[in-house]
Coordinates of C-alpha atoms and ligand atoms in Angstrom, one line a residue:
X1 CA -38.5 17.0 75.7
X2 CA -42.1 16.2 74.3
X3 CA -44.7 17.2 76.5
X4 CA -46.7 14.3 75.5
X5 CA -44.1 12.0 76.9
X6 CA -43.3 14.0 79.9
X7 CA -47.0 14.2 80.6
X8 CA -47.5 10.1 80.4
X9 CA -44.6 8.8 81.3
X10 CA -43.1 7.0 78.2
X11 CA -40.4 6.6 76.0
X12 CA -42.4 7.8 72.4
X13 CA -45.6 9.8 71.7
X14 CA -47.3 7.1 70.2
X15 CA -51.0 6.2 72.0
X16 CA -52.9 3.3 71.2
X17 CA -56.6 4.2 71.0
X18 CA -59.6 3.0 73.3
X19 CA -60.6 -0.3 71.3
X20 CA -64.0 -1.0 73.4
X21 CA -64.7 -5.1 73.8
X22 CA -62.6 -6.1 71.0
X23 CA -59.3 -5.2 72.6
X24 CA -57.4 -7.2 74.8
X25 CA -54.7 -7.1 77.5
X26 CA -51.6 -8.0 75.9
X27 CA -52.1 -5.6 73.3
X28 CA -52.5 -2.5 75.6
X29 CA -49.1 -4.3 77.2
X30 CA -47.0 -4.8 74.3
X31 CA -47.7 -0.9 73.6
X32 CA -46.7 0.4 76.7
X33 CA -43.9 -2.3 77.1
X34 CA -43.0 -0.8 73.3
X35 CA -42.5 2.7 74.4
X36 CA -46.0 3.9 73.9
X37 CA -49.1 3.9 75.7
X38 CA -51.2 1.0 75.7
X39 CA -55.3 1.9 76.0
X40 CA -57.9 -0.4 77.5
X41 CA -60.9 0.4 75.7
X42 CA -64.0 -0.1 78.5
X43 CA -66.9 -0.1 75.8
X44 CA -69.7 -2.1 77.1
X45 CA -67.7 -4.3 79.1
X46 CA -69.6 -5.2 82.7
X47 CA -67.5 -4.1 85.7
X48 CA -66.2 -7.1 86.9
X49 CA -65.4 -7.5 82.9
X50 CA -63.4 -3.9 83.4
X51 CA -61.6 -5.3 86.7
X52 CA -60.3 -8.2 85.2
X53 CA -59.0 -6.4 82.0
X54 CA -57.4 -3.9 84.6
X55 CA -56.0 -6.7 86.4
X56 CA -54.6 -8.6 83.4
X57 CA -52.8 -5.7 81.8
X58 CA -50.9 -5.1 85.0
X59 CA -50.1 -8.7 85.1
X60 CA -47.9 -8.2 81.9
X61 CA -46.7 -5.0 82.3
X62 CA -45.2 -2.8 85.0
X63 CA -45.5 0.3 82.5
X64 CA -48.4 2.9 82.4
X65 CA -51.0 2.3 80.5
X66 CA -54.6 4.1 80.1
X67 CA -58.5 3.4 80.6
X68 CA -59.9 4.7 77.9
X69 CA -64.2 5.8 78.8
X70 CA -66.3 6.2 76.0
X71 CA -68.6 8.3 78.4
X72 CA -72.3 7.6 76.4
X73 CA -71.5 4.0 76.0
X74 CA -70.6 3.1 79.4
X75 CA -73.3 3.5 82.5
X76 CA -70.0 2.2 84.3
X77 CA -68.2 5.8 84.9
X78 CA -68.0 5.7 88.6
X79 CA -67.2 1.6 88.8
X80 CA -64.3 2.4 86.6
X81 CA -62.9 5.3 88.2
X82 CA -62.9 3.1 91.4
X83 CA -60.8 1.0 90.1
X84 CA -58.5 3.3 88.5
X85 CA -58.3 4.5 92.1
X86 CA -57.4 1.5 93.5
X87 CA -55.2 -0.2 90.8
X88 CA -53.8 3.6 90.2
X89 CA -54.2 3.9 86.6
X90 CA -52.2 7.1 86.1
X91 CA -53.9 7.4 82.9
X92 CA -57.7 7.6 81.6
X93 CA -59.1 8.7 78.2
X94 CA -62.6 10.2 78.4
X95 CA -64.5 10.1 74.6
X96 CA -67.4 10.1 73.1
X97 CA -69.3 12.7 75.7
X98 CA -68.9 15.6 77.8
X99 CA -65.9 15.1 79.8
X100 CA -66.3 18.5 82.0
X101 CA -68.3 16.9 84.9
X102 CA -65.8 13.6 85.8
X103 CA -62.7 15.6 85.2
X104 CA -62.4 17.2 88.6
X105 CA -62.8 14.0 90.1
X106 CA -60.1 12.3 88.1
X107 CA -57.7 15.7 88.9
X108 CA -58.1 15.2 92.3
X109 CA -56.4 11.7 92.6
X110 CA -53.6 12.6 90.3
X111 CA -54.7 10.8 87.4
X112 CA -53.5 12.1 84.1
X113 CA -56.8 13.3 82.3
X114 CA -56.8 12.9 78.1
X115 CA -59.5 13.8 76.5
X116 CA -61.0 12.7 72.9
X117 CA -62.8 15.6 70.7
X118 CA -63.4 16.7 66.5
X119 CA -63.8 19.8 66.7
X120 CA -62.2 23.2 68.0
X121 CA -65.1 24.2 70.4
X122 CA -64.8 20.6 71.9
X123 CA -61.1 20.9 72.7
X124 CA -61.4 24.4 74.1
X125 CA -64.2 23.2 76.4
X126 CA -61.9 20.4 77.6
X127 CA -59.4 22.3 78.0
X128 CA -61.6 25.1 80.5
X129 CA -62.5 21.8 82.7
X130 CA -59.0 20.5 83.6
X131 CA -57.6 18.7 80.8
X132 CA -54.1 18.0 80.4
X133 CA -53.7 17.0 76.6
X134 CA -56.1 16.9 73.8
X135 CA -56.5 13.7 71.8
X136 CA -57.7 15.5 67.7
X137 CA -59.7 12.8 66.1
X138 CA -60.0 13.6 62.1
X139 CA -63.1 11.7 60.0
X140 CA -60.6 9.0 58.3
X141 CA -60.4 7.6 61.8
X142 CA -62.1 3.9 62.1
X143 CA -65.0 3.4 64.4
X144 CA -67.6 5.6 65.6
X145 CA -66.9 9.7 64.3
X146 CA -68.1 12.9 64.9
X147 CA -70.8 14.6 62.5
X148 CA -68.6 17.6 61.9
X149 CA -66.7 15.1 59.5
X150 CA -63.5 17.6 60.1
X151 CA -60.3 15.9 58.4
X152 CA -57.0 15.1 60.6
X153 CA -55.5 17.7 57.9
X154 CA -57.4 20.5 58.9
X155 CA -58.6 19.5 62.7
X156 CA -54.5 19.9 63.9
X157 CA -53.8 22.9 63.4
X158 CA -56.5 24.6 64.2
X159 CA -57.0 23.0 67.7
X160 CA -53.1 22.9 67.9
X161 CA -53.7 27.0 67.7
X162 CA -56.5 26.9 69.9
X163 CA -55.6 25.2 73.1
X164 CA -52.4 25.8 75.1
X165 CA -52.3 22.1 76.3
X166 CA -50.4 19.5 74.0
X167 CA -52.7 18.1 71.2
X168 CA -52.5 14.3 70.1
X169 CA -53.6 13.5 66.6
X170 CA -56.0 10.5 65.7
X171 CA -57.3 9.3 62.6
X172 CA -55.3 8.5 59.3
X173 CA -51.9 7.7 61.1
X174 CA -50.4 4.4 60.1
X175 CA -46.6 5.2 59.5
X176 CA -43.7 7.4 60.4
X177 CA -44.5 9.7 57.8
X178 CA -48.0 9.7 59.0
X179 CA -46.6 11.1 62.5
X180 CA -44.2 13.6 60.9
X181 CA -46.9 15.3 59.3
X182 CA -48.8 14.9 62.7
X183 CA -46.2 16.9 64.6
X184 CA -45.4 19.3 61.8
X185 CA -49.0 20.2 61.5
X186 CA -48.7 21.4 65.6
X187 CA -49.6 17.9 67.5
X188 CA -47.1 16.0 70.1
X189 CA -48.1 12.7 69.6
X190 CA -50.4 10.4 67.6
X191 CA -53.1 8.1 68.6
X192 CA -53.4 4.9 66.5
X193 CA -56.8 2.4 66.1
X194 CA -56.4 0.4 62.7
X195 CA -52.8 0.4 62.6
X196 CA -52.3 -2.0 65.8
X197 CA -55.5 -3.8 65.4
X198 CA -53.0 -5.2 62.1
X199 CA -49.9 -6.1 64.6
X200 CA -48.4 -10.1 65.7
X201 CA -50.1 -9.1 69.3
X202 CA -53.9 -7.5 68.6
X203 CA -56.0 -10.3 69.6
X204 CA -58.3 -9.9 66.5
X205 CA -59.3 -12.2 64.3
X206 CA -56.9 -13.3 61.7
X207 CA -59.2 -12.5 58.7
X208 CA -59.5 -9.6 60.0
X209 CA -55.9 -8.4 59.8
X210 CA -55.7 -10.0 56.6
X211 CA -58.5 -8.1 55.2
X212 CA -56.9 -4.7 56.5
X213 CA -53.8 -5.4 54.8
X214 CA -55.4 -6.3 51.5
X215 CA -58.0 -3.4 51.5
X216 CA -57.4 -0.9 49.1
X217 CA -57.2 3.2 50.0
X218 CA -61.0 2.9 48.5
X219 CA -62.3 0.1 51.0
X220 CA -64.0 1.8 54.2
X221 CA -67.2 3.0 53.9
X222 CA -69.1 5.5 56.5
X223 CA -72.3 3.8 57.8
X224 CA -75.4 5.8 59.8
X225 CA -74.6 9.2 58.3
X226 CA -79.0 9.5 58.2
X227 CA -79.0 8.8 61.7
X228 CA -76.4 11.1 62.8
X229 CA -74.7 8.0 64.1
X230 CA -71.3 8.0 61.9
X231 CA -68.9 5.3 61.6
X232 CA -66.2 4.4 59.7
X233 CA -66.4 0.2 58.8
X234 CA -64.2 -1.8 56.3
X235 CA -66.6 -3.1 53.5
X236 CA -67.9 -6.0 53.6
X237 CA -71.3 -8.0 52.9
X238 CA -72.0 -6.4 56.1
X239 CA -71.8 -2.9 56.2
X240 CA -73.3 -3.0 52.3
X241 CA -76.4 -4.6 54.5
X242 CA -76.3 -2.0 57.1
X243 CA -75.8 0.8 53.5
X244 CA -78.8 -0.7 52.1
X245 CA -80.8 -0.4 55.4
X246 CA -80.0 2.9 55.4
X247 CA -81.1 4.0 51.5
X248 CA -84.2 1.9 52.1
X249 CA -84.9 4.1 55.4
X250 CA -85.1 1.8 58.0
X251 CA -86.0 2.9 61.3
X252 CA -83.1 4.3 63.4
X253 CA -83.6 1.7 66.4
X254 CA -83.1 -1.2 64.0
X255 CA -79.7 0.7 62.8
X256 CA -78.9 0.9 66.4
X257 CA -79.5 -3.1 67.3
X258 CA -77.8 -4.0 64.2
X259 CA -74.4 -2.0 65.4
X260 CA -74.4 -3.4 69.0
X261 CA -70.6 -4.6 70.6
X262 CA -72.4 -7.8 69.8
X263 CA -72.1 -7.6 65.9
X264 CA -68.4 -5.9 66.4
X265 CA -67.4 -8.9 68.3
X266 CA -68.8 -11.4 65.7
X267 CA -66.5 -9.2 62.9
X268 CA -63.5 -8.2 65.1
X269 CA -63.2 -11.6 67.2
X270 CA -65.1 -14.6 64.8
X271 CA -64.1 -13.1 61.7
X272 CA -67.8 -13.3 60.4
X273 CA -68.4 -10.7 57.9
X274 CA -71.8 -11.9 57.3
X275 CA -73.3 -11.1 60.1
X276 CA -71.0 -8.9 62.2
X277 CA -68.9 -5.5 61.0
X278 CA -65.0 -4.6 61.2
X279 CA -64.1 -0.5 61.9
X280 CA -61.3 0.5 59.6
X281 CA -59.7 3.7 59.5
X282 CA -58.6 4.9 55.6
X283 CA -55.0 4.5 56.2
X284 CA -56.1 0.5 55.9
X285 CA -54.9 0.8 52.2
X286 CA -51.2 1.4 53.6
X287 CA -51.0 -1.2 55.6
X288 CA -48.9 -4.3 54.3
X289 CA -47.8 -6.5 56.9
X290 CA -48.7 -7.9 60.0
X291 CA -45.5 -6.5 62.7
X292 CA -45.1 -6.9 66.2
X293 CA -45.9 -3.7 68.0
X294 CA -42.6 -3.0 69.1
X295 CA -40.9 -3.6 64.9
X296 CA -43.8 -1.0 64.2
X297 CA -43.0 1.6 66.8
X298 CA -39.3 1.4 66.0
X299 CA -40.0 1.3 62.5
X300 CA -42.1 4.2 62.8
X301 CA -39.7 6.7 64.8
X302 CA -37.2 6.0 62.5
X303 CA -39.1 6.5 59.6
X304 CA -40.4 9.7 60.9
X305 CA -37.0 11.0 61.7
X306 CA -35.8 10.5 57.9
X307 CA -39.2 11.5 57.0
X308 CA -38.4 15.3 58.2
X309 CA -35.0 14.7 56.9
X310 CA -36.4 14.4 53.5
X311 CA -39.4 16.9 53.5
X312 CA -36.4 19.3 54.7
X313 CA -34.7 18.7 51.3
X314 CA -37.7 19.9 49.5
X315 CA -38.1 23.6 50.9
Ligands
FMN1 C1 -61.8 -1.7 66.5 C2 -61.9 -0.2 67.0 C3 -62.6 0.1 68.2 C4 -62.6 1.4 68.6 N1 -63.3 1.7 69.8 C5 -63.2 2.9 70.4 C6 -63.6 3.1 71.7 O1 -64.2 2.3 72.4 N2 -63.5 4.4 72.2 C7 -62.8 5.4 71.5 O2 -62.7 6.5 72.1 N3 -62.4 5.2 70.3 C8 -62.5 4.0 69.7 N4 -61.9 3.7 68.4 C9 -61.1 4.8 67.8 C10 -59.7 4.7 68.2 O3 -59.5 4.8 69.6 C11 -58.8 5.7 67.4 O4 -58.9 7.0 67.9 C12 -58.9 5.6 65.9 O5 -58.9 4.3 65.5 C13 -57.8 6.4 65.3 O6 -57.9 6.4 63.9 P1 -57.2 5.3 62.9 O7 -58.1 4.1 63.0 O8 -57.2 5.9 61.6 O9 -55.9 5.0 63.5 C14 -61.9 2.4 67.9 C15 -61.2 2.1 66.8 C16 -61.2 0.8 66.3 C17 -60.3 0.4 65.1

C-alpha cells in the first residue's frame, strides 16, 4: 500500500499543488474525483472568498480534497482553519512559512497535516512539530521558490533519508516517467503545479495553456533572485520587464507591487502578458496537449508503470 494514499484517502499519489487566486473549484474537483488530491490554493483570497471556494469544491465532489496555506501570504490562518473545522477538510497544506506553531492545532481536530519545504533542515523541523508527510519542492518548480535553489534531483533523496514520514516530490513532474523517477529517488507521491494548470478543466486562460504547451525546455526564467524573492515565471514581455527592473536596480518595494496576485490574475485569468506574469515550472517544454485531468492521471500511472518496466531492462 502507499503511505501517501493511505494517509489521504485516495486512489493514486498524485497531489495537485496550492494554486493561490488563480485556481478554481472544479479543478481541485476533477483531481480528487480523478484519483488524486485536488488543492485549493488560499493565496490572498478574503475569507468569505476562502468560504465560498470551500463551499464550491464540495459542491462537486464528495472526495477529499486539501486547503493549501501559504502561511506569509495569508493574515487569514485562523479564518481558514475555522472553516476547515466546520466544513471538515481532512486535508490542509501549510507553505511558504514556519508551520511548527499551527500544526498542533490542526492535529488536534484530525486534520491530515502536509507540509511544503526545499531543504533538508526544513523537512526535519516539520517533521519534529507533527507533520504527517513532507511535500519536497526542487527549484524547476513554477511560482514562488526557495533561495537554496536545491534541484528535485538532489532534494529527494536526501530528505527521503532524512525524515521517517513519507516525502511527496514537487517541481519538474509532468509525466509518468517524471513520477517514476520521483518514487525511485525515495518519494511516495508527486505534487504537480504547471502540469494541471495545462488540462481541459484548469480555469486558466486559454493563451495561457497554449503558451505552456508551445514553450520550449528554455522558456522560464527566475525573476527577484536580487531581492531574495525567487520565482519561476514563463517568459514573456512581462517578466523581461520585471528582468530589466531588476539589472537596472530598482527598489525592492516596486518589485514587490509589480508581483501582487493582481498582476498573476491579469496573466493566469485575462491572458495579458503585457502587463501581468504566468508561473511555469521547466517541465513546460514537455507538455503537448491540453488533457482532461482524469486522461492525464491515467495516462500518467500507466506510463509510470512501463516506465520502471523499461528502466528495469537497462540494469
Ligand atoms: C499558477 C501557480 C500558482 C502557485 N501558487 C502556489 C501557492 O499559492 N502556494 C504554494 O504552496 N505553491 C504554489 N505554487 C506551486 C505549486 O503548488 C507546486 O508545488 C509547483 O507548481 C510544482 O512544480 P511544477 O510547476 O514543476 O509542477 C503555484 C504554482 C503555480 C503554477
Amino acid at each position: 500500500m502507499n503511505p501517501i494514499c493511505q494517509l489521504l484517502n485516495i486512489q493514486y499519489p498524485i497531489l495537485q499543488g496550492g494554486m493561490g487566486n488563480v485556481s478554481n473549484a472544479p479543478l481541485t474537483a476533477a483531481i480528487s474525483e480523478a484519483g488524486g488530491l485536488g488543492t485549493i490554493g488560499i493565496g490572498t483570497l478574503s475569507p468569505n472568498e476562502i468560504e465560498q471556494l470551500i463551499v464550491s469544491t464540495k459542491e462537486h465532489t464528495d472526495k477529499p480534497f486539501a486547503v493549501n496555506i501559504p502561511l506569509s501570504v495569508t493574515p487569514y490562518v485562523k479564518e481558514t482553519a475555522k472553516y476547515m473545522f466546520h466544513y471538515q477538510i481532512p486535508i490542509v497544506v501549510l507553505s511558504a512559512g514556519n508551520p511548527a506553531p499551527y500544526i498542533p492545532k490542526f492535529k488536534e481536530k484530525g486534520i491530515t497535516v502536509v507540509c511544503v519545504i526545499a531543504s533538508v533542515k526544513h523537512a526535519q523541523k516539520a517533521e519534529q512539530a507533527g507533520a504527517d508527510i513532507i511535500v519536497a519542492e526542487g527549484y524547476e518548480a513554477a511560482g514562488i521558490n526557495a533561495t537554496e535553489e536545491s534541484t528535485t534531483m538532489t532534494l529527494i533523496p536526501q530528505v527521503a533519508d532524512a525524515v521517517e514520514i513519507p516525502v511527496v516530490a514537487a517541481g519538474g513532474i509532468g509525466d509518468g516517467r517524471g513520477l517514476a523517477a520521483a518514487l525511485s529517488l525515495g518519494a511516495a507521491g508527486v505534487q504537480m503545479g504547471t502540469r494541471f494548470i495545462a488540462t481541459q478543466e484548469g480555469a486558466f486562460h486559454e493563451s495561457y495553456k497554449q503558451k505552456l504547451v508551445e514553450a520550449a525546455d528554455t522558456e522560464t526564467t527566475i525573476v527577484g533572485r536580487k531581492y531574495g524573492k525567487i520565482r519561476r515565471l514563463l517568459k514573456t514581455a512581462y517578466a523581461e520587464e520585471l528582468l530589466n527592473d531588476e539589472a537596472t536596480g530598482v527598489d525592492i518595494q516596486i518589485f514587490i507591487n509589480k508581483t501582487t496576485e493582481e498582476y498573476h490574475r491579469r496573466g493566469a485569468i485575462e491572458g495579458n502578458f503585457i502587463e501581468g506574469f504566468i508561473n511555469s515550472g521547466q517541465i513546460a517544454g514537455l507538455l503537448n496537449d491540453i488533457p482532461t485531468v482524469d486522461e492525464l492521471i491515467q495516462r500518467m500511472m500507466k506510463e509510470a508503470k512501463e516506465g520502471f518496466k523499461s528502466a528495469a531492462s537497462f540494469i
